[in-house]
PDB file of C-alpha atoms in Angstrom:
ATOM      1  CA  MET A  26     144.944 167.479  79.875  1.00 60.00           C
ATOM      2  CA  GLU A  27     141.238 166.885  79.352  1.00 76.00           C
ATOM      3  CA  THR A  28     138.780 166.506  82.172  1.00 72.00           C
ATOM      4  CA  PRO A  29     136.796 163.264  82.079  1.00 84.00           C
ATOM      5  CA  ASN A  30     133.124 163.505  81.220  1.00 89.00           C
ATOM      6  CA  TRP A  31     132.139 162.082  84.603  1.00 90.00           C
ATOM      7  CA  THR A  32     133.857 164.975  86.346  1.00 91.00           C
ATOM      8  CA  LEU A  33     131.811 167.515  84.403  1.00 91.00           C
ATOM      9  CA  ILE A  34     128.604 165.611  85.078  1.00 93.00           C
ATOM     10  CA  ILE A  35     129.333 165.508  88.810  1.00 95.00           C
ATOM     11  CA  VAL A  36     130.254 169.214  88.909  1.00 95.00           C
ATOM     12  CA  PHE A  37     127.112 170.305  87.038  1.00 96.00           C
ATOM     13  CA  THR A  38     124.965 168.041  89.202  1.00 98.00           C
ATOM     14  CA  ALA A  39     126.470 169.485  92.390  1.00 98.00           C
ATOM     15  CA  VAL A  40     125.956 173.064  91.196  1.00 98.00           C
ATOM     16  CA  GLY A  41     122.372 172.315  90.160  1.00 98.00           C
ATOM     17  CA  LEU A  42     121.580 170.676  93.489  1.00 98.00           C
ATOM     18  CA  ALA A  43     123.089 173.642  95.329  1.00 98.00           C
ATOM     19  CA  PHE A  44     120.846 176.066  93.413  1.00 98.00           C
ATOM     20  CA  ALA A  45     117.815 173.858  94.031  1.00 98.00           C
ATOM     21  CA  ALA A  46     118.571 173.635  97.751  1.00 98.00           C
ATOM     22  CA  GLY A  47     118.991 177.406  97.922  1.00 97.00           C
ATOM     23  CA  PHE A  48     115.662 177.941  96.193  1.00 96.00           C
ATOM     24  CA  VAL A  49     113.912 175.517  98.548  1.00 96.00           C
ATOM     25  CA  LEU A  50     115.419 177.198 101.616  1.00 96.00           C
ATOM     26  CA  PHE A  51     114.423 180.638 100.302  1.00 93.00           C
ATOM     27  CA  ALA A  52     110.864 179.426  99.621  1.00 90.00           C
ATOM     28  CA  LEU A  53     110.580 177.858 103.081  1.00 92.00           C
ATOM     29  CA  TRP A  54     111.868 181.074 104.644  1.00 91.00           C
ATOM     30  CA  ALA A  55     109.245 183.117 102.777  1.00 85.00           C
ATOM     31  CA  ILE A  56     106.448 180.696 103.683  1.00 85.00           C
ATOM     32  CA  ARG A  57     107.427 180.656 107.368  1.00 87.00           C
ATOM     33  CA  ASP A  58     107.561 184.460 107.357  1.00 83.00           C
ATOM     34  CA  GLY A  59     103.941 184.570 106.113  1.00 78.00           C
ATOM     35  CA  GLN A  60     104.572 186.121 102.707  1.00 75.00           C
ATOM     36  CA  PHE A  61     101.855 184.068 101.018  1.00 73.00           C
ATOM     37  CA  GLN A  62      99.073 184.259 103.609  1.00 75.00           C
ATOM     38  CA  ASP A  63      97.265 187.247 102.052  1.00 68.00           C
ATOM     39  CA  VAL A  64      98.004 187.168  98.338  1.00 65.00           C
ATOM     40  CA  GLU A  65      95.254 189.600  97.323  1.00 67.00           C
ATOM     41  CA  GLY A  66      96.078 191.988 100.150  1.00 59.00           C
ATOM     42  CA  VAL A  67      99.372 192.993  98.569  1.00 58.00           C
ATOM     43  CA  LYS A  68      97.621 194.220  95.438  1.00 61.00           C
ATOM     44  CA  PHE A  69      95.106 196.275  97.376  1.00 61.00           C
ATOM     45  CA  ARG A  70      97.758 197.749  99.661  1.00 58.00           C
ATOM     46  CA  MET A  71      99.695 198.831  96.602  1.00 59.00           C
ATOM     47  CA  LEU A  72      96.580 200.438  95.128  1.00 59.00           C
ATOM     48  CA  GLU A  73      95.943 202.300  98.379  1.00 57.00           C
ATOM     49  CA  ASP A  74      99.469 203.722  98.318  1.00 58.00           C
ATOM     50  CA  PHE A  75      98.978 205.186  94.841  1.00 59.00           C
ATOM     51  CA  ASN A  76      97.391 208.623  94.734  1.00 59.00           C
ATOM     52  CA  PRO A  77      95.998 209.218  91.211  1.00 61.00           C
ATOM     53  CA  LYS A  78      95.530 212.958  91.808  1.00 63.00           C
ATOM     54  CA  LYS A  79      99.206 213.551  92.460  1.00 59.00           C
ATOM     55  CA  GLY A  80     100.428 210.837  90.109  1.00 56.00           C
ATOM     56  CA  ARG A  81     102.835 209.422  92.650  1.00 56.00           C
ATOM     57  CA  THR A  82     102.759 207.416  95.815  1.00 57.00           C
ATOM     58  CA  ALA A  83     101.100 208.995  98.794  1.00 52.00           C
ATOM     59  CA  PRO A  84     103.066 209.361 102.017  1.00 57.00           C
ATOM     60  CA  ARG A  85     102.748 206.416 104.362  1.00 56.00           C
ATOM     61  CA  ASP A  86     101.414 206.636 107.897  1.00 52.00           C
TER      62      ASP A  86
END
């Protein structure tokens, strides 16, 4: 028995909307948590952690 085309369209639409809603909720969670307040700071903190003399990350405080 074949599934009607409308059923497939509705299923794919529901799955797509669920993924989109999950992405939006994840983005809102990250924004509310302050992940994007200091975009350049992440790069500089990563550079400070790297110790070029030892060739690995330095121990954190």
